[in-house]
Coordinates of C-alpha atoms in Angstrom, one line a residue:
Chain A
M14 CA 0.0 0.0 0.0
D15 CA 2.9 2.4 0.9
Y16 CA 4.5 1.7 -2.4
G17 CA 1.3 2.6 -4.2
W18 CA 1.3 6.0 -2.3
Y19 CA 5.0 6.4 -3.3
L20 CA 4.1 5.8 -7.0
L21 CA 1.3 8.4 -6.7
T22 CA 3.8 10.8 -5.2
L23 CA 6.2 10.2 -8.1
F24 CA 3.4 10.7 -10.6
G25 CA 2.5 14.0 -8.9
I26 CA 6.0 15.3 -9.0
Y27 CA 7.0 14.1 -12.5
G28 CA 3.5 15.1 -13.8
T29 CA 4.2 18.7 -12.6
V30 CA 7.5 18.7 -14.5
A31 CA 5.7 17.4 -17.6
V32 CA 3.1 20.2 -17.3
S33 CA 5.8 22.8 -17.2
L34 CA 7.5 21.2 -20.2
V35 CA 4.3 21.5 -22.2
L36 CA 4.6 25.2 -21.8
V37 CA 8.2 25.3 -23.0
V38 CA 8.0 22.7 -25.8
G39 CA 4.4 23.2 -26.9
D40 CA 3.6 26.8 -26.5
L41 CA 7.1 28.3 -27.0
G42 CA 8.3 25.7 -29.5
L43 CA 11.7 25.4 -27.7
L44 CA 13.0 21.9 -27.4
T45 CA 15.0 21.7 -24.1
V46 CA 17.2 18.8 -23.0
G47 CA 18.1 20.6 -19.8
Q48 CA 14.9 20.3 -17.8
A49 CA 16.5 17.7 -15.4
A50 CA 19.0 20.4 -14.5
V51 CA 16.2 22.9 -13.7
F52 CA 14.5 20.2 -11.7
G53 CA 17.9 19.5 -9.9
T54 CA 18.5 23.3 -9.3
G55 CA 15.1 23.4 -7.5
A56 CA 16.0 20.3 -5.5
Y57 CA 19.5 21.5 -4.5
V58 CA 18.4 25.0 -3.6
A59 CA 15.5 23.8 -1.5
A60 CA 17.7 21.2 0.2
L61 CA 20.5 23.7 0.9
V62 CA 18.0 26.2 2.4
Q63 CA 16.6 23.6 4.7
V64 CA 19.9 22.0 5.7
H65 CA 22.1 25.0 6.1
V66 CA 19.7 27.9 6.8
H67 CA 17.1 25.8 8.7
L68 CA 14.1 27.5 7.1
P69 CA 10.7 25.7 7.0
F70 CA 9.7 23.5 4.0
E71 CA 7.3 26.0 2.5
I72 CA 10.0 28.7 2.2
S73 CA 12.5 26.1 0.8
L74 CA 9.9 25.1 -1.8
F75 CA 9.6 28.8 -2.8
A76 CA 13.4 29.2 -2.9
G77 CA 13.6 26.1 -5.2
A78 CA 10.9 27.6 -7.4
C79 CA 12.9 30.9 -7.6
G80 CA 16.1 29.0 -8.4
G81 CA 14.3 27.1 -11.3
A82 CA 12.8 30.4 -12.6
F83 CA 16.1 32.2 -12.5
V84 CA 17.8 29.4 -14.5
M85 CA 15.0 29.3 -17.1
L86 CA 15.2 33.1 -17.5
I87 CA 18.8 32.8 -18.4
L88 CA 17.9 30.1 -20.9
A89 CA 15.2 32.5 -22.3
L90 CA 17.9 35.0 -22.9
V91 CA 20.1 32.4 -24.6
A92 CA 17.1 31.3 -26.7
S93 CA 16.6 34.8 -28.0
R94 CA 20.1 34.8 -29.6
L95 CA 20.1 31.2 -31.0
S96 CA 18.3 29.3 -33.7
R97 CA 16.1 26.4 -32.3
D98 CA 18.5 23.7 -33.3
R99 CA 21.4 25.5 -31.6
F100 CA 19.3 26.2 -28.5
V101 CA 18.9 22.4 -28.0
F102 CA 22.7 22.1 -27.9
A103 CA 22.9 25.1 -25.5
T104 CA 20.5 23.2 -23.1
V105 CA 22.7 20.1 -23.5
A106 CA 25.7 22.2 -22.5
F107 CA 23.8 23.6 -19.5
Q108 CA 22.8 20.1 -18.5
V109 CA 26.4 18.8 -18.6
G110 CA 27.6 21.9 -16.7
F111 CA 25.0 21.4 -14.0
S112 CA 25.9 17.7 -13.7
A113 CA 29.6 18.6 -13.4
L114 CA 28.8 21.2 -10.7
A115 CA 26.6 18.9 -8.7
Q116 CA 29.2 16.1 -8.9
N117 CA 32.3 18.2 -8.2
L118 CA 31.3 21.0 -5.8
T119 CA 31.6 18.6 -2.9
G120 CA 31.7 21.3 -0.2
I121 CA 28.2 22.6 -1.2
T122 CA 26.4 19.7 -2.9
G123 CA 28.0 16.8 -1.2
G124 CA 29.3 15.5 -4.5
A125 CA 28.4 12.0 -5.7
R126 CA 27.4 11.0 -2.2
G127 CA 24.8 13.7 -2.1
L128 CA 23.4 16.0 0.5
L129 CA 22.0 14.1 3.4
G130 CA 19.8 15.2 6.3
V131 CA 17.1 17.0 4.3
P132 CA 14.0 17.2 6.6
G133 CA 10.8 15.7 5.2
L134 CA 7.7 17.6 4.0
S135 CA 5.9 19.8 6.5
L136 CA 3.1 22.2 6.4
L137 CA 2.8 25.1 8.9
G138 CA 5.1 23.3 11.3
H139 CA 3.2 20.0 11.1
R140 CA 5.2 17.1 9.6
L141 CA 3.5 15.3 6.7
E142 CA 4.0 11.5 7.2
P143 CA 5.3 9.6 4.2
G144 CA 2.4 7.9 2.4
R145 CA -1.0 9.4 1.8
A146 CA -0.3 12.9 3.1
V147 CA 2.9 13.3 1.0
A148 CA 1.1 11.9 -2.1
L149 CA -1.7 14.4 -1.6
A150 CA 0.8 17.2 -1.3
A151 CA 2.4 16.1 -4.6
L152 CA -1.0 15.9 -6.3
C153 CA -1.9 19.4 -5.0
L154 CA 1.3 20.7 -6.6
L155 CA 0.3 19.0 -9.9
A156 CA -3.2 20.5 -9.7
A157 CA -1.9 24.0 -9.0
S158 CA 0.6 23.8 -11.9
L159 CA -2.2 22.5 -14.2
V160 CA -4.4 25.5 -13.2
L161 CA -1.6 28.0 -13.7
V162 CA -0.5 26.6 -17.1
S163 CA -4.0 26.2 -18.4
A164 CA -4.8 29.8 -17.5
L165 CA -1.7 31.0 -19.3
R166 CA -2.6 28.9 -22.4
R167 CA -6.0 30.6 -22.8
G168 CA -6.9 34.0 -24.2
P169 CA -5.0 36.7 -26.3
Y170 CA -1.8 36.1 -24.4
A171 CA -1.7 32.5 -25.7
H172 CA -2.3 33.7 -29.2
A173 CA 0.6 36.1 -29.0
L174 CA 2.8 33.3 -27.6
H175 CA 1.8 31.0 -30.6
C176 CA 2.4 33.8 -33.0
V177 CA 6.0 34.3 -31.6
R178 CA 6.4 30.5 -31.9
D179 CA 5.2 30.0 -35.4
A180 CA 6.1 33.3 -37.1
E181 CA 8.7 35.2 -35.2
L182 CA 9.3 37.7 -38.0
F183 CA 5.6 38.5 -38.3
A184 CA 5.3 38.8 -34.5
R185 CA 8.1 41.4 -34.6
S186 CA 6.5 43.3 -37.4
V187 CA 3.3 43.7 -35.4
G188 CA 5.2 44.9 -32.4
L189 CA 5.4 41.8 -30.2
R190 CA 8.8 41.4 -28.6
P191 CA 9.8 37.7 -28.6
L192 CA 12.1 38.0 -25.6
W193 CA 9.3 39.4 -23.4
Y194 CA 6.8 36.9 -24.6
R195 CA 9.3 34.0 -23.9
A196 CA 10.5 35.3 -20.5
L197 CA 7.3 35.0 -18.5
P198 CA 6.3 31.4 -19.6
M199 CA 9.9 30.3 -19.3
A200 CA 10.1 31.7 -15.7
L201 CA 6.8 30.2 -14.8
A202 CA 7.9 26.8 -16.2
G203 CA 11.2 27.0 -14.3
G204 CA 9.4 28.0 -11.1
I205 CA 7.0 25.0 -11.4
T206 CA 9.9 22.6 -12.2
G207 CA 12.0 24.1 -9.4
A208 CA 9.1 23.6 -6.9
A209 CA 8.7 20.0 -8.1
G210 CA 12.4 19.5 -7.5
G211 CA 12.1 21.0 -4.0
M212 CA 9.3 18.6 -3.2
F213 CA 11.3 15.7 -4.7
A214 CA 14.2 16.5 -2.3
G215 CA 11.8 16.5 0.6
V216 CA 10.2 13.2 -0.4
L217 CA 13.5 11.4 -0.7
M218 CA 15.1 13.3 2.2
F219 CA 18.4 13.6 0.4
V220 CA 19.7 15.0 -2.9
D221 CA 22.3 13.3 -5.2
P222 CA 23.2 14.1 -8.8
S223 CA 21.8 10.8 -10.3
P224 CA 18.1 11.9 -11.0
Y225 CA 19.3 15.1 -12.7
R226 CA 21.5 13.7 -15.5
L227 CA 21.2 14.1 -19.3
S228 CA 19.5 10.8 -19.7
E229 CA 16.8 11.8 -17.2
S230 CA 16.3 15.0 -19.3
C231 CA 15.6 12.9 -22.3
L232 CA 13.0 10.9 -20.3
L233 CA 11.3 14.1 -19.2
L234 CA 11.2 15.1 -22.9
A235 CA 9.8 11.7 -23.8
M236 CA 6.9 12.3 -21.3
V237 CA 5.6 15.3 -23.3
A238 CA 6.6 14.0 -26.8
L239 CA 3.5 11.8 -26.9
G240 CA 1.3 14.8 -27.4
A241 CA 3.9 16.6 -29.6
G242 CA 4.5 18.7 -26.5
R243 CA 1.2 20.4 -26.8
S244 CA -1.4 18.3 -25.0
L245 CA -1.6 18.4 -21.2
P246 CA -3.6 15.1 -20.8
L247 CA -1.2 13.3 -23.2
A248 CA 1.7 14.6 -21.2
L249 CA 0.3 13.0 -18.1
C250 CA -0.3 9.8 -20.0
G251 CA 3.4 10.0 -21.1
T252 CA 4.4 10.3 -17.4
V253 CA 2.5 7.1 -16.5
L254 CA 4.1 5.3 -19.5
V255 CA 7.7 6.4 -18.8
F256 CA 7.7 6.1 -15.0
G257 CA 4.7 3.8 -14.3
I258 CA 5.3 0.8 -16.5
P259 CA 9.0 0.2 -15.5
E260 CA 8.0 0.5 -11.8
T261 CA 5.4 -2.3 -12.3
L262 CA 8.2 -4.5 -13.7
R263 CA 9.7 -4.5 -10.2
F264 CA 6.6 -6.5 -9.0
L265 CA 7.3 -9.1 -11.8
G266 CA 10.8 -9.7 -10.3
V267 CA 12.8 -7.9 -13.0
P268 CA 16.2 -6.9 -11.5
G269 CA 16.6 -3.2 -10.6
T270 CA 19.5 -2.6 -13.0
M271 CA 17.4 -3.9 -15.9
V272 CA 14.4 -1.7 -14.9
G273 CA 16.6 1.4 -15.5
N274 CA 17.4 0.1 -19.0
V275 CA 13.8 -0.8 -19.7
R276 CA 12.7 2.7 -18.6
Q277 CA 15.2 4.3 -20.9
I278 CA 14.2 2.0 -23.8
I279 CA 10.5 2.9 -23.3
G280 CA 11.3 6.6 -23.2
A281 CA 13.5 6.4 -26.3
S282 CA 10.8 4.4 -28.2
I283 CA 8.1 7.0 -27.3
L284 CA 10.5 9.8 -28.3
A285 CA 11.3 8.1 -31.6
L286 CA 7.6 7.3 -32.4
A287 CA 6.4 10.8 -31.4
S288 CA 9.2 12.6 -33.3
F289 CA 8.4 10.6 -36.4
V290 CA 4.6 10.8 -36.2
F291 CA 3.9 14.2 -34.6
F292 CA 6.9 16.4 -35.0
H293 CA 7.7 15.2 -38.6
L294 CA 4.1 15.5 -39.6
A295 CA 3.7 18.9 -37.9
G296 CA 6.9 20.2 -39.6
T297 CA 5.7 18.9 -43.0
E298 CA 2.3 20.5 -42.5
R299 CA 3.8 23.8 -41.5
Q300 CA 6.1 23.7 -44.6
R301 CA 3.1 23.0 -46.8
S302 CA 1.1 25.9 -45.3
Q303 CA 4.0 28.3 -45.7
T304 CA 4.4 27.2 -49.4
Chain B
V13 CA 53.5 18.4 -19.1
K14 CA 54.6 15.5 -21.3
F15 CA 51.6 13.4 -20.2
I16 CA 49.2 16.3 -21.0
L17 CA 50.8 16.9 -24.4
I18 CA 50.4 13.2 -25.3
Q19 CA 46.9 13.3 -24.0
L20 CA 46.2 16.4 -26.2
L21 CA 47.7 14.7 -29.3
V22 CA 45.8 11.3 -29.0
E23 CA 42.5 12.7 -27.7
G24 CA 42.6 15.4 -30.3
A25 CA 43.2 12.7 -33.0
R26 CA 40.2 10.7 -31.7
F27 CA 37.9 13.7 -31.6
S28 CA 39.0 14.9 -35.0
V29 CA 37.8 11.6 -36.7
L30 CA 34.3 12.0 -35.3
G31 CA 34.6 15.8 -35.8
M32 CA 35.2 15.2 -39.5
A33 CA 32.1 13.0 -39.6
V34 CA 30.0 15.8 -38.0
A35 CA 31.5 18.3 -40.5
L36 CA 30.6 16.0 -43.4
S37 CA 27.0 15.5 -42.3
L38 CA 26.7 19.3 -41.8
S39 CA 28.0 19.8 -45.4
V40 CA 24.9 18.2 -46.8
S41 CA 22.4 18.9 -44.1
R42 CA 21.3 22.0 -42.4
H43 CA 20.6 20.2 -39.1
L44 CA 22.8 18.9 -36.4
D45 CA 21.9 15.4 -35.4
L46 CA 23.1 12.8 -32.9
T47 CA 22.7 9.7 -35.1
L48 CA 26.5 9.7 -35.6
G49 CA 26.9 8.3 -32.0
V50 CA 25.3 5.1 -33.1
P51 CA 28.0 4.0 -35.6
A52 CA 30.6 4.9 -33.0
L53 CA 28.9 2.5 -30.6
I54 CA 28.5 -0.2 -33.2
G55 CA 32.2 0.1 -34.4
A56 CA 33.5 0.0 -30.8
Y57 CA 31.4 -2.9 -29.7
L58 CA 31.9 -4.9 -32.9
V59 CA 35.7 -4.8 -32.4
A60 CA 35.3 -5.4 -28.6
S61 CA 33.1 -8.5 -29.3
A62 CA 36.1 -10.1 -31.2
R63 CA 37.8 -10.1 -27.7
G64 CA 41.3 -10.0 -29.2
T65 CA 43.9 -7.4 -30.2
P66 CA 42.3 -5.1 -32.7
D67 CA 43.9 -5.7 -36.1
P68 CA 43.4 -4.0 -39.6
A69 CA 40.7 -6.6 -40.5
H70 CA 38.6 -5.5 -37.5
L71 CA 38.9 -1.9 -38.6
I72 CA 37.9 -2.7 -42.2
V73 CA 34.9 -4.8 -41.1
A74 CA 33.7 -2.2 -38.6
A75 CA 34.2 0.7 -41.2
A76 CA 32.4 -1.3 -43.9
I77 CA 29.3 -2.1 -41.7
T78 CA 29.0 1.4 -40.4
G79 CA 29.5 2.9 -43.8
L80 CA 26.8 0.7 -45.3
A81 CA 24.5 1.7 -42.4
G82 CA 25.3 5.4 -43.2
I83 CA 24.2 4.9 -46.8
L84 CA 20.9 3.4 -45.7
V85 CA 20.3 6.2 -43.2
G86 CA 21.2 8.8 -45.8
A87 CA 18.9 7.3 -48.3
S88 CA 16.0 7.5 -45.8
L89 CA 16.9 11.1 -44.9
F90 CA 16.9 12.7 -48.3
R91 CA 14.2 12.9 -51.0
H92 CA 14.9 12.4 -54.7
D93 CA 15.5 16.1 -55.2
G94 CA 18.1 16.1 -52.4
S95 CA 15.9 18.0 -50.0
E96 CA 15.6 16.8 -46.4
R97 CA 12.7 14.6 -45.4
F98 CA 12.6 15.7 -41.7
S99 CA 12.4 19.0 -40.0
G100 CA 15.2 20.0 -37.6
T101 CA 13.2 19.2 -34.4
A102 CA 12.0 15.8 -35.7
R103 CA 15.5 14.9 -36.7
L104 CA 17.0 15.9 -33.4
L105 CA 14.5 14.0 -31.4
L106 CA 14.7 11.0 -33.6
S107 CA 18.5 10.9 -33.5
L108 CA 18.5 11.4 -29.8
S109 CA 16.1 8.6 -29.2
L110 CA 18.0 6.2 -31.6
L111 CA 21.2 6.9 -29.7
L112 CA 19.5 6.3 -26.3
L113 CA 17.9 3.1 -27.7
F114 CA 21.2 1.7 -28.9
E115 CA 23.0 2.6 -25.7
N116 CA 20.4 0.9 -23.5
V117 CA 20.0 -2.2 -25.7
I118 CA 23.8 -2.7 -25.6
S119 CA 23.8 -2.1 -21.9
L120 CA 21.0 -4.7 -21.5
F121 CA 22.7 -7.4 -23.5
V122 CA 26.5 -6.7 -23.0
G123 CA 26.4 -5.2 -19.6
D124 CA 27.7 -1.9 -18.1
E125 CA 31.3 -3.0 -17.3
A126 CA 34.1 -1.0 -19.0
L127 CA 35.9 -2.8 -21.9
L128 CA 39.5 -2.0 -22.9
A129 CA 41.3 -3.4 -25.9
P130 CA 44.2 -5.7 -25.0
D131 CA 47.7 -4.3 -25.4
L132 CA 49.4 -4.6 -28.8
P133 CA 52.4 -6.9 -29.0
A134 CA 55.5 -4.7 -28.1
R135 CA 57.8 -4.1 -31.0
F136 CA 59.5 -1.0 -29.7
Q137 CA 61.0 -1.0 -26.2
N138 CA 60.3 2.7 -25.3
G139 CA 57.3 3.3 -27.5
I140 CA 57.3 5.6 -30.5
F141 CA 58.3 9.2 -29.7
G142 CA 57.2 8.7 -26.1
L143 CA 53.8 7.3 -27.1
S144 CA 52.8 3.8 -26.2
E145 CA 52.3 1.6 -29.2
R146 CA 48.6 1.5 -28.7
R147 CA 48.3 5.3 -28.6
A148 CA 50.7 5.7 -31.5
T149 CA 48.5 3.4 -33.6
V150 CA 45.4 5.5 -32.7
F151 CA 47.2 8.6 -33.8
A152 CA 48.5 7.0 -37.0
V153 CA 45.1 5.6 -38.0
A154 CA 43.5 9.1 -37.3
A155 CA 46.2 10.7 -39.5
V156 CA 45.5 8.3 -42.4
A157 CA 41.8 9.2 -42.0
W158 CA 42.6 12.9 -42.2
L159 CA 44.6 12.5 -45.3
V160 CA 42.1 10.2 -47.1
T161 CA 39.1 12.3 -46.1
A162 CA 40.7 15.7 -46.9
G163 CA 42.1 14.3 -50.2
L164 CA 38.7 12.9 -51.1
V165 CA 36.9 16.2 -50.4
R166 CA 39.6 18.2 -52.2
Y167 CA 40.4 16.2 -55.3
S168 CA 37.6 13.6 -56.1
S169 CA 34.4 14.3 -58.1
L170 CA 32.5 13.4 -54.9
G171 CA 34.3 16.1 -53.1
R172 CA 33.6 18.7 -55.8
H173 CA 29.9 17.7 -55.8
L174 CA 30.0 17.9 -52.0
R175 CA 31.4 21.5 -52.1
A176 CA 28.8 22.5 -54.7
V177 CA 25.9 21.1 -52.6
R178 CA 27.3 22.7 -49.4
S179 CA 27.6 26.0 -51.2
D180 CA 24.1 26.1 -52.9
P181 CA 22.0 22.9 -53.1
V182 CA 19.4 24.5 -55.3
L183 CA 21.9 25.7 -57.8
A184 CA 23.7 22.3 -57.7
L185 CA 20.4 20.6 -58.6
A186 CA 19.7 23.1 -61.3
V187 CA 23.0 22.4 -63.1
G188 CA 22.3 18.7 -63.0
L189 CA 24.6 17.5 -60.2
P190 CA 23.5 14.3 -58.4
V191 CA 22.5 16.1 -55.1
R192 CA 20.8 13.1 -53.5
R193 CA 23.6 10.6 -54.4
T194 CA 26.2 13.1 -53.1
S195 CA 24.3 13.6 -49.8
V196 CA 23.8 9.8 -49.3
L197 CA 27.4 9.1 -50.0
A198 CA 28.5 11.9 -47.7
F199 CA 26.4 10.3 -44.9
G200 CA 27.9 6.9 -45.7
L201 CA 31.4 8.4 -45.3
A202 CA 30.4 10.2 -42.1
F203 CA 29.1 7.0 -40.6
L204 CA 32.3 5.2 -41.7
L205 CA 34.4 7.8 -39.9
A206 CA 32.2 7.7 -36.9
G207 CA 32.6 3.9 -36.7
L208 CA 36.3 4.3 -37.1
G209 CA 36.2 6.9 -34.3
G210 CA 34.4 4.4 -32.0
V211 CA 37.1 1.7 -32.7
L212 CA 39.9 4.3 -32.0
T213 CA 38.2 5.1 -28.7
Y214 CA 38.0 1.4 -27.8
M215 CA 41.7 1.2 -28.5
D216 CA 42.6 4.3 -26.5
T217 CA 40.4 4.2 -23.4
A218 CA 37.9 1.9 -21.7
I219 CA 34.4 2.0 -23.1
T220 CA 31.0 1.6 -21.6
P221 CA 27.6 1.8 -23.4
G222 CA 27.3 5.4 -22.5
F223 CA 30.6 6.5 -24.1
A224 CA 29.2 7.6 -27.4
F225 CA 27.1 10.5 -26.3
P226 CA 29.9 12.6 -24.6
Y227 CA 32.3 11.6 -27.4
L228 CA 29.9 12.8 -30.0
L229 CA 29.2 16.0 -28.1
M230 CA 32.9 16.8 -28.0
A231 CA 33.1 16.1 -31.7
I232 CA 30.2 18.5 -32.3
V233 CA 32.0 21.2 -30.3
A234 CA 35.1 20.6 -32.4
A235 CA 33.1 20.8 -35.7
V236 CA 31.3 24.0 -34.5
V237 CA 34.6 25.6 -33.3
G238 CA 36.1 24.7 -36.7
G239 CA 33.4 26.4 -38.7
S240 CA 30.7 23.7 -38.9
S241 CA 31.2 22.1 -42.3
S242 CA 35.0 22.3 -42.9
I243 CA 37.1 19.1 -42.7
T244 CA 40.3 20.9 -41.8
G245 CA 38.4 23.2 -39.5
A246 CA 37.0 20.2 -37.7
I247 CA 40.5 18.7 -37.3
A248 CA 41.8 22.0 -35.9
G249 CA 38.7 22.4 -33.7
A250 CA 39.3 18.9 -32.3
F251 CA 42.8 19.9 -31.2
V252 CA 41.5 23.2 -29.7
V253 CA 38.9 21.3 -27.7
S254 CA 41.4 18.7 -26.6
G255 CA 43.9 21.5 -25.7
L256 CA 41.2 23.2 -23.6
R257 CA 40.3 20.0 -21.9
S258 CA 44.0 19.3 -21.1
L259 CA 44.4 22.8 -19.7
A260 CA 41.3 22.4 -17.6
T261 CA 42.7 19.0 -16.4
W262 CA 46.0 20.6 -15.5
H263 CA 44.7 23.7 -13.7
L264 CA 41.3 22.6 -12.4
G265 CA 41.2 18.8 -12.4
A266 CA 40.0 16.1 -14.8
E267 CA 36.5 16.4 -13.5
W268 CA 36.1 19.9 -15.0
S269 CA 37.4 19.0 -18.5
D270 CA 34.0 18.2 -20.1
S271 CA 32.3 21.4 -18.7
T272 CA 35.1 23.5 -20.0
A273 CA 34.5 22.2 -23.6
F274 CA 30.8 22.9 -23.2
F275 CA 31.5 26.4 -22.0
V276 CA 33.4 26.9 -25.2
L277 CA 30.4 25.5 -27.2
V278 CA 28.0 27.9 -25.6
A279 CA 30.4 30.8 -26.1
V280 CA 30.9 29.9 -29.8
A281 CA 27.2 29.4 -30.3
L282 CA 26.4 32.8 -28.7
A283 CA 29.1 34.5 -30.8
S284 CA 27.9 33.0 -34.1
N285 CA 24.9 34.1 -36.1
R286 CA 22.0 32.0 -37.2
H287 CA 23.9 30.5 -40.1
G288 CA 26.7 29.2 -37.9
R289 CA 29.3 31.8 -38.9
I290 CA 31.2 33.6 -36.2
R291 CA 29.9 37.2 -36.1
T292 CA 32.1 39.6 -38.0
Q293 CA 32.4 41.9 -35.0
V294 CA 33.9 39.0 -32.9
I295 CA 36.4 38.2 -35.7
S296 CA 37.4 41.8 -36.1
W297 CA 37.8 42.1 -32.3
L298 CA 40.0 39.0 -32.3
R299 CA 42.2 40.0 -35.2
P300 CA 44.9 42.5 -34.5
A301 CA 44.6 45.9 -36.2
W302 CA 47.7 45.5 -38.3
L303 CA 46.3 42.2 -39.7
R304 CA 43.0 43.8 -40.5
A305 CA 44.8 46.7 -42.3
G306 CA 46.9 44.2 -44.3
T307 CA 43.9 42.2 -45.5
G308 CA 41.8 45.3 -46.2
T309 CA 39.1 44.3 -43.7
R310 CA 37.2 47.2 -42.3

């Protein structure tokens, strides 16, 4: 039963990251392979605030969100200077840099052994017991992020965003500034991912570099690729596929090392299929309409 | 210092082989992709599966298989008029997923333990110019690859077509050049070089299923630093990247070498325009005034 609650907690946290990625990949049209680093930034900032400054969990969650938002704002600045292909490589570089920092700044991050002694989740001074309470907290975070992102994806602001995504030159000609229109959604996505990272650190009660590597970034991207990065329900289905199916394999007696490989294979297959079916078709459709 | 210089020389040679492959693929395609990591993996694990000292026959078999795979991939990427079938985003995602898929399938069936080629039979007591025979062989094979590839691009009809396609694919098609065949053959050659790069990596260092991705990223940095689609530029870029990594290892520690190379990638990407050329302001800032005056550059 406890394991079921733990799986639900993971769904809440990774679902939150998927929702924020929909904003970046779907609405801004920016493919990022550095989302695990933003997730990790939130986790490390929240853990450091709790361990070294001894602030309560709520404030550490806010600090993690601010850390994620700050990182994504920098990426928004980089995106304004690069073509979309090159932006992907900039995010890869950012991801590799983050991993190197997390691994090697042993005095701050604890290096490969990680940062131990992170207090668990609490609310207004009351500790949330692992299990149902923590799972509910993760699902609340997911619901809040869904509300925020859905609100941003409606109305004239969303139309302006899509205009910047699909026809940047036209957007400039009608007075829309791409950097401004990218900065807010990127900061919001970073904040949501950072908050999810902060919660992840609280759930595990320690932070180490392994969940924030490049391969994890690819898995996060695979979660949203199922809906071509644009559909929130399909992003949540992708989360279940990428993280749910491999976890159920543990019940069937598959060794833990193989489960990691299976998870990566499922993620890569979804990414391959989705890139072929959705992104290829979407690109061809756009080329046709431009012609 | 001697160790770092040797490291620079051999590592630069390894990076340059895959860097040339990246430059070749960028000559005929507008999009960077990560599929080239797959032939590197295949080449390395094909030779590793022979479980003996790598010999020329292993190299030829690995190069032939990866070259053939490259021709097949190239044929699926280009339409009959030589235009690309996939958009940049789809291509990046597809190549990334293929690389991940191969890495994990190899990890699942072969295991994650590091594999290192057995030592070559010692013919020279003190190595060759201070290099061990294994590393001297890596450098020599890479040097042959430079000469053959640069010669092919400079003097053969394939090379002339390649330069024409790189310069203006529409014009090349209009004057009747075989644009698709050139692109497919360039991809075959790029895959062959990538397979060779994988074998050289297996001969030089221990490999695990995850080795191809960082190796490919270093090669991309080398190709981008060298001007994206120039063979000699990729070779020079590989040595620049390797030199920076060696300097980082010397002053900061080996753990910072990868991040230093990626810092260079971001700096070059930010200093270059949307066509991949370094901005003219940066070039004029880097070049001294007397040189600018000599070449008539404003």
